[in-house]
mmCIF file of C-alpha atoms in Angstrom:
data_model
loop_
_atom_site.group_PDB
_atom_site.id
_atom_site.type_symbol
_atom_site.label_atom_id
_atom_site.label_comp_id
_atom_site.label_asym_id
_atom_site.label_seq_id
_atom_site.Cartn_x
_atom_site.Cartn_y
_atom_site.Cartn_z
ATOM 1 C CA MET A 1 8.675 0.659 -25.670
ATOM 2 C CA THR A 2 10.831 -2.293 -26.530
ATOM 3 C CA GLY A 3 13.454 -3.204 -23.984
ATOM 4 C CA LEU A 4 11.437 -2.300 -20.889
ATOM 5 C CA ASN A 5 11.365 -5.939 -19.818
ATOM 6 C CA ASP A 6 15.053 -6.566 -20.503
ATOM 7 C CA PRO A 7 16.937 -7.007 -17.186
ATOM 8 C CA ALA A 8 19.773 -4.882 -18.626
ATOM 9 C CA PHE A 9 17.385 -1.958 -19.167
ATOM 10 C CA PHE A 10 18.509 -0.302 -15.932
ATOM 11 C CA ASP A 11 22.011 0.256 -17.305
ATOM 12 C CA ARG A 12 20.753 3.623 -18.529
ATOM 13 C CA TYR A 13 19.868 4.677 -14.972
ATOM 14 C CA ALA A 14 22.922 3.300 -13.162
ATOM 15 C CA HIS A 15 24.894 6.566 -13.095
ATOM 16 C CA GLU A 16 22.082 8.482 -11.353
ATOM 17 C CA TYR A 17 20.116 5.776 -9.575
ATOM 18 C CA ASP A 18 21.259 6.481 -6.017
ATOM 19 C CA VAL A 19 20.619 10.203 -6.454
ATOM 20 C CA ALA A 20 17.328 10.076 -8.366
ATOM 21 C CA ASP A 21 15.740 7.452 -6.080
ATOM 22 C CA ALA A 22 17.127 8.148 -2.619
ATOM 23 C CA TYR A 23 16.565 5.172 -0.322
ATOM 24 C CA GLU A 24 17.420 5.139 3.383
ATOM 25 C CA PRO A 25 18.542 1.540 3.948
ATOM 26 C CA THR A 26 18.920 1.426 7.743
ATOM 27 C CA PRO A 27 15.358 0.282 8.622
ATOM 28 C CA THR A 28 15.539 -2.353 5.868
ATOM 29 C CA VAL A 29 18.953 -3.584 6.978
ATOM 30 C CA ASP A 30 17.867 -3.708 10.636
ATOM 31 C CA PHE A 31 14.810 -5.781 9.716
ATOM 32 C CA LEU A 32 16.700 -8.229 7.513
ATOM 33 C CA ALA A 33 19.641 -8.650 9.874
ATOM 34 C CA GLU A 34 17.283 -9.854 12.613
ATOM 35 C CA LEU A 35 16.124 -12.710 10.360
ATOM 36 C CA VAL A 36 19.570 -14.111 9.548
ATOM 37 C CA PRO A 37 20.846 -16.868 11.855
ATOM 38 C CA GLU A 38 24.491 -16.758 12.842
ATOM 39 C CA GLY A 39 26.591 -17.920 9.906
ATOM 40 C CA GLY A 40 23.604 -17.803 7.541
ATOM 41 C CA ARG A 41 23.870 -17.008 3.845
ATOM 42 C CA VAL A 42 21.755 -14.279 2.255
ATOM 43 C CA LEU A 43 20.746 -13.731 -1.394
ATOM 44 C CA GLU A 44 19.493 -10.396 -2.711
ATOM 45 C CA LEU A 45 17.570 -10.411 -5.972
ATOM 46 C CA ALA A 46 18.076 -7.260 -8.067
ATOM 47 C CA ILE A 47 21.020 -6.201 -5.916
ATOM 48 C CA GLY A 48 21.500 -3.103 -8.064
ATOM 49 C CA THR A 49 23.906 -0.527 -6.653
ATOM 50 C CA GLY A 50 24.076 -2.367 -3.330
ATOM 51 C CA ARG A 51 22.038 0.122 -1.327
ATOM 52 C CA VAL A 52 20.906 -2.678 1.002
ATOM 53 C CA ALA A 53 23.518 -5.369 0.378
ATOM 54 C CA VAL A 54 26.573 -3.245 1.175
ATOM 55 C CA PRO A 55 25.452 -2.103 4.652
ATOM 56 C CA LEU A 56 24.066 -5.583 5.376
ATOM 57 C CA ALA A 57 27.409 -7.178 4.481
ATOM 58 C CA ALA A 58 29.162 -4.555 6.614
ATOM 59 C CA ARG A 59 27.461 -6.171 9.622
ATOM 60 C CA GLY A 60 29.388 -9.371 8.978
ATOM 61 C CA ILE A 61 26.568 -11.138 7.120
ATOM 62 C CA SER A 62 27.421 -13.259 4.072
ATOM 63 C CA VAL A 63 25.539 -11.609 1.177
ATOM 64 C CA GLU A 64 25.384 -12.601 -2.495
ATOM 65 C CA GLY A 65 23.397 -11.006 -5.295
ATOM 66 C CA ILE A 66 21.789 -11.326 -8.711
ATOM 67 C CA ASP A 67 21.179 -8.471 -11.142
ATOM 68 C CA GLY A 68 20.599 -8.078 -14.857
ATOM 69 C CA SER A 69 22.334 -4.715 -15.126
ATOM 70 C CA THR A 70 26.119 -4.662 -15.280
ATOM 71 C CA GLY A 71 25.991 -0.869 -14.963
ATOM 72 C CA MET A 72 24.212 -1.103 -11.620
ATOM 73 C CA VAL A 73 26.643 -3.708 -10.310
ATOM 74 C CA GLU A 74 29.617 -1.587 -11.380
ATOM 75 C CA GLN A 75 28.236 1.229 -9.224
ATOM 76 C CA MET A 76 28.037 -1.164 -6.266
ATOM 77 C CA ARG A 77 31.585 -2.422 -6.783
ATOM 78 C CA ALA A 78 32.869 1.155 -6.622
ATOM 79 C CA LYS A 79 31.530 1.521 -3.064
ATOM 80 C CA PRO A 80 33.585 0.519 -0.016
ATOM 81 C CA GLY A 81 32.976 -3.197 0.518
ATOM 82 C CA GLY A 82 30.914 -3.544 -2.659
ATOM 83 C CA ALA A 83 33.596 -5.372 -4.607
ATOM 84 C CA ASP A 84 33.628 -8.147 -1.987
ATOM 85 C CA ILE A 85 29.998 -9.160 -2.624
ATOM 86 C CA PRO A 86 29.642 -12.009 -5.185
ATOM 87 C CA VAL A 87 27.136 -11.142 -7.919
ATOM 88 C CA THR A 88 25.655 -13.232 -10.721
ATOM 89 C CA ILE A 89 24.629 -11.233 -13.805
ATOM 90 C CA GLY A 90 21.296 -12.505 -15.087
ATOM 91 C CA ASP A 91 17.522 -12.408 -14.836
ATOM 92 C CA MET A 92 16.518 -12.455 -11.166
ATOM 93 C CA ALA A 93 13.529 -14.704 -11.917
ATOM 94 C CA ASP A 94 15.907 -17.503 -12.887
ATOM 95 C CA VAL A 95 17.775 -17.283 -9.529
ATOM 96 C CA ALA A 96 21.017 -18.668 -10.944
ATOM 97 C CA ALA A 97 22.678 -19.071 -7.562
ATOM 98 C CA THR A 98 23.821 -22.078 -5.567
ATOM 99 C CA GLY A 99 22.061 -22.532 -2.236
ATOM 100 C CA PRO A 100 21.192 -23.197 0.387
ATOM 101 C CA PHE A 101 20.418 -19.700 1.661
ATOM 102 C CA GLN A 102 18.722 -18.928 4.947
ATOM 103 C CA LEU A 103 17.279 -15.673 3.603
ATOM 104 C CA SER A 104 16.504 -14.127 0.229
ATOM 105 C CA TYR A 105 14.977 -10.710 -0.266
ATOM 106 C CA LEU A 106 13.585 -8.442 -2.983
ATOM 107 C CA VAL A 107 12.947 -4.826 -2.016
ATOM 108 C CA PHE A 108 11.608 -1.539 -3.378
ATOM 109 C CA ASN A 109 8.825 -3.000 -5.586
ATOM 110 C CA THR A 110 11.394 -4.680 -7.827
ATOM 111 C CA LEU A 111 9.341 -7.878 -8.117
ATOM 112 C CA PHE A 112 6.977 -5.811 -10.267
ATOM 113 C CA ASN A 113 9.719 -5.271 -12.857
ATOM 114 C CA LEU A 114 9.164 -8.861 -13.956
ATOM 115 C CA PRO A 115 6.893 -8.572 -16.996
ATOM 116 C CA SER A 116 4.202 -11.163 -16.321
ATOM 117 C CA GLN A 117 2.496 -13.237 -13.681
ATOM 118 C CA ALA A 118 4.267 -16.318 -15.066
ATOM 119 C CA ARG A 119 7.721 -14.803 -14.524
ATOM 120 C CA GLN A 120 6.775 -13.659 -11.046
ATOM 121 C CA VAL A 121 5.684 -17.213 -10.230
ATOM 122 C CA ASP A 122 9.017 -18.432 -11.651
ATOM 123 C CA CYS A 123 10.795 -16.096 -9.267
ATOM 124 C CA PHE A 124 9.000 -17.481 -6.207
ATOM 125 C CA ARG A 125 9.610 -21.081 -7.277
ATOM 126 C CA ASN A 126 13.275 -20.564 -8.036
ATOM 127 C CA VAL A 127 13.853 -18.731 -4.759
ATOM 128 C CA ALA A 128 12.230 -21.638 -2.911
ATOM 129 C CA ASP A 129 14.603 -24.032 -4.699
ATOM 130 C CA VAL A 130 17.677 -22.328 -3.223
ATOM 131 C CA LEU A 131 16.300 -21.722 0.279
ATOM 132 C CA ALA A 132 17.135 -24.086 3.109
ATOM 133 C CA PRO A 133 14.157 -25.693 4.898
ATOM 134 C CA GLY A 134 12.669 -22.966 7.056
ATOM 135 C CA GLY A 135 14.417 -20.315 4.941
ATOM 136 C CA LEU A 136 12.741 -16.948 4.449
ATOM 137 C CA PHE A 137 11.868 -14.839 1.407
ATOM 138 C CA VAL A 138 11.169 -11.158 2.138
ATOM 139 C CA VAL A 139 9.331 -9.039 -0.442
ATOM 140 C CA GLU A 140 8.619 -5.295 -0.271
ATOM 141 C CA CYS A 141 5.902 -3.963 -2.606
ATOM 142 C CA PHE A 142 3.438 -1.144 -3.009
ATOM 143 C CA ILE A 143 -0.315 -1.718 -3.259
ATOM 144 C CA GLN A 144 -1.654 -0.156 -6.431
ATOM 145 C CA ASP A 145 -4.233 2.580 -5.815
ATOM 146 C CA LEU A 146 -6.642 2.305 -8.740
ATOM 147 C CA THR A 147 -8.354 5.572 -7.777
ATOM 148 C CA GLU A 148 -5.265 7.414 -9.053
ATOM 149 C CA PHE A 149 -6.353 6.765 -12.648
ATOM 150 C CA ASP A 150 -9.013 8.470 -14.750
ATOM 151 C CA ARG A 151 -9.960 6.327 -17.761
ATOM 152 C CA HIS A 152 -6.871 4.239 -17.039
ATOM 153 C CA GLN A 153 -4.426 7.125 -17.275
ATOM 154 C CA ARG A 154 -2.832 9.805 -15.134
ATOM 155 C CA VAL A 155 -0.614 12.854 -15.513
ATOM 156 C CA ALA A 156 1.144 14.262 -12.450
ATOM 157 C CA THR A 157 3.801 16.817 -11.558
ATOM 158 C CA ARG A 158 6.561 15.232 -9.454
ATOM 159 C CA ALA A 159 8.807 18.269 -8.960
ATOM 160 C CA LEU A 160 8.779 21.909 -10.024
ATOM 161 C CA TRP A 161 11.591 24.477 -10.019
ATOM 162 C CA GLU A 162 12.113 27.882 -11.600
ATOM 163 C CA ASP A 163 14.051 26.396 -14.511
ATOM 164 C CA ALA A 164 12.781 22.789 -14.687
ATOM 165 C CA VAL A 165 9.846 20.479 -14.145
ATOM 166 C CA THR A 166 9.559 16.718 -13.771
ATOM 167 C CA MET A 167 6.261 15.137 -14.775
ATOM 168 C CA GLU A 168 4.884 11.625 -14.891
ATOM 169 C CA PHE A 169 2.614 10.155 -17.573
ATOM 170 C CA LEU A 170 0.968 6.807 -16.785
ATOM 171 C CA LEU A 171 -1.209 4.285 -18.610
ATOM 172 C CA HIS A 172 -2.940 1.514 -16.659
ATOM 173 C CA ASP A 173 -3.840 -1.870 -18.137
ATOM 174 C CA PRO A 174 -6.317 -3.516 -15.731
ATOM 175 C CA VAL A 175 -6.235 -6.838 -17.600
ATOM 176 C CA GLU A 176 -2.462 -7.273 -17.368
ATOM 177 C CA GLN A 177 -2.300 -5.441 -14.003
ATOM 178 C CA ALA A 178 0.374 -3.287 -15.593
ATOM 179 C CA VAL A 179 1.307 0.374 -15.383
ATOM 180 C CA THR A 180 3.529 1.852 -18.103
ATOM 181 C CA PHE A 181 4.877 5.312 -17.459
ATOM 182 C CA GLN A 182 7.293 7.992 -18.540
ATOM 183 C CA ARG A 183 8.951 10.265 -16.033
ATOM 184 C CA VAL A 184 9.894 13.321 -18.070
ATOM 185 C CA THR A 185 12.178 16.176 -17.036
ATOM 186 C CA PHE A 186 12.121 19.434 -18.992
ATOM 187 C CA ASP A 187 15.049 21.771 -18.284
ATOM 188 C CA ALA A 188 17.664 23.952 -19.992
ATOM 189 C CA GLN A 189 19.472 20.873 -21.281
ATOM 190 C CA GLY A 190 16.339 19.605 -23.033
ATOM 191 C CA THR A 191 14.062 16.648 -22.329
ATOM 192 C CA THR A 192 15.022 13.550 -20.342
ATOM 193 C CA LEU A 193 12.837 10.433 -20.544
ATOM 194 C CA ARG A 194 12.773 7.693 -17.877
ATOM 195 C CA PRO A 195 10.319 5.011 -19.017
ATOM 196 C CA LEU A 196 9.319 1.962 -16.994
ATOM 197 C CA ARG A 197 6.678 -0.759 -16.936
ATOM 198 C CA LEU A 198 5.495 -2.443 -13.743
ATOM 199 C CA ARG A 199 3.292 -5.531 -13.452
ATOM 200 C CA TYR A 200 1.777 -5.115 -9.974
ATOM 201 C CA CYS A 201 0.333 -7.834 -7.724
ATOM 202 C CA TRP A 202 -2.124 -7.781 -4.866
ATOM 203 C CA PRO A 203 -0.903 -9.215 -1.539
ATOM 204 C CA SER A 204 -3.301 -12.157 -1.848
ATOM 205 C CA GLU A 205 -1.851 -12.954 -5.275
ATOM 206 C CA LEU A 206 1.664 -12.980 -3.840
ATOM 207 C CA ASP A 207 0.487 -15.323 -1.086
ATOM 208 C CA LEU A 208 -0.796 -17.737 -3.726
ATOM 209 C CA MET A 209 2.501 -17.547 -5.641
ATOM 210 C CA ALA A 210 4.293 -18.418 -2.419
ATOM 211 C CA GLN A 211 1.932 -21.334 -1.807
ATOM 212 C CA LEU A 212 2.597 -22.684 -5.306
ATOM 213 C CA ALA A 213 6.313 -22.516 -4.529
ATOM 214 C CA GLY A 214 6.030 -24.414 -1.253
ATOM 215 C CA MET A 215 6.152 -21.371 1.024
ATOM 216 C CA ARG A 216 3.670 -19.784 3.401
ATOM 217 C CA LEU A 217 3.143 -16.252 4.694
ATOM 218 C CA ARG A 218 4.762 -15.931 8.119
ATOM 219 C CA GLU A 219 4.185 -12.229 8.748
ATOM 220 C CA ARG A 220 3.210 -9.040 6.936
ATOM 221 C CA TRP A 221 3.835 -5.442 7.949
ATOM 222 C CA THR A 222 3.165 -2.038 6.424
ATOM 223 C CA ASP A 223 6.847 -1.069 6.589
ATOM 224 C CA TRP A 224 10.280 -2.079 7.843
ATOM 225 C CA GLY A 225 9.457 -0.621 11.259
ATOM 226 C CA ARG A 226 6.789 -3.342 11.695
ATOM 227 C CA THR A 227 3.804 -1.015 11.589
ATOM 228 C CA PRO A 228 0.721 -3.289 11.604
ATOM 229 C CA PHE A 229 -0.677 -4.037 8.153
ATOM 230 C CA THR A 230 -4.281 -2.842 7.657
ATOM 231 C CA ALA A 231 -6.765 -2.185 4.875
ATOM 232 C CA ALA A 232 -5.428 1.384 4.736
ATOM 233 C CA SER A 233 -1.823 0.310 4.088
ATOM 234 C CA ARG A 234 -0.386 1.432 0.761
ATOM 235 C CA ARG A 235 2.757 -0.721 1.056
ATOM 236 C CA HIS A 236 3.720 -4.007 2.637
ATOM 237 C CA VAL A 237 6.729 -6.029 3.715
ATOM 238 C CA SER A 238 5.850 -9.722 3.512
ATOM 239 C CA VAL A 239 7.916 -12.550 4.989
ATOM 240 C CA TYR A 240 7.431 -16.010 3.466
ATOM 241 C CA GLU A 241 8.785 -19.215 4.967
ATOM 242 C CA LYS A 242 9.751 -22.367 3.085
ATOM 243 C CA HIS A 243 7.929 -25.454 4.359
#
């Protein structure tokens, strides 16, 4: 599956992204807005179609973005207010933006799109470089449930209709901490493939990446509503602070 780690890979999904992966941004925007001091600058990594950035900017907050997919950014610029948000096209791990920012954020598991631990560490370090002292980096990620796999693989039905079915085929690599999958839709038009590879991290691993970058964990929640994080949590929202 060549190309899965190319930041421009998501161009193929841009036209349907907001529909296929519905995301209610209000809890996320509420959470982030509370962390931005008056007049503060905000940087979103993997800004995509602007599902978070556009409503955050609509609150009068200065938002900038980075994304590797021009197709995604074009979708954002077609939305009201989207064209006013400055965006750098490039790999989010390189963080080619000029700071200082008071807040940077990376939502919806997108950190895991970076192909290796080394690139994920690069991302933390480069974010720290553009944060002001005391600046915050907010990361939203899932926690991989290894019990989902049988012999490091899984097949699941995601949706079923009279005339179509969407299935998911996954392979797990425990050494690389990677999951490669195909979401496949069979319908009257034929077969549609949506491949992806994710390199997941445990929360403790992310904390170490932050430490290497000169940041520390300030708080961690299960969700944007600040539900307490416990051993049973399957997701987390982690807030890191630059020393």
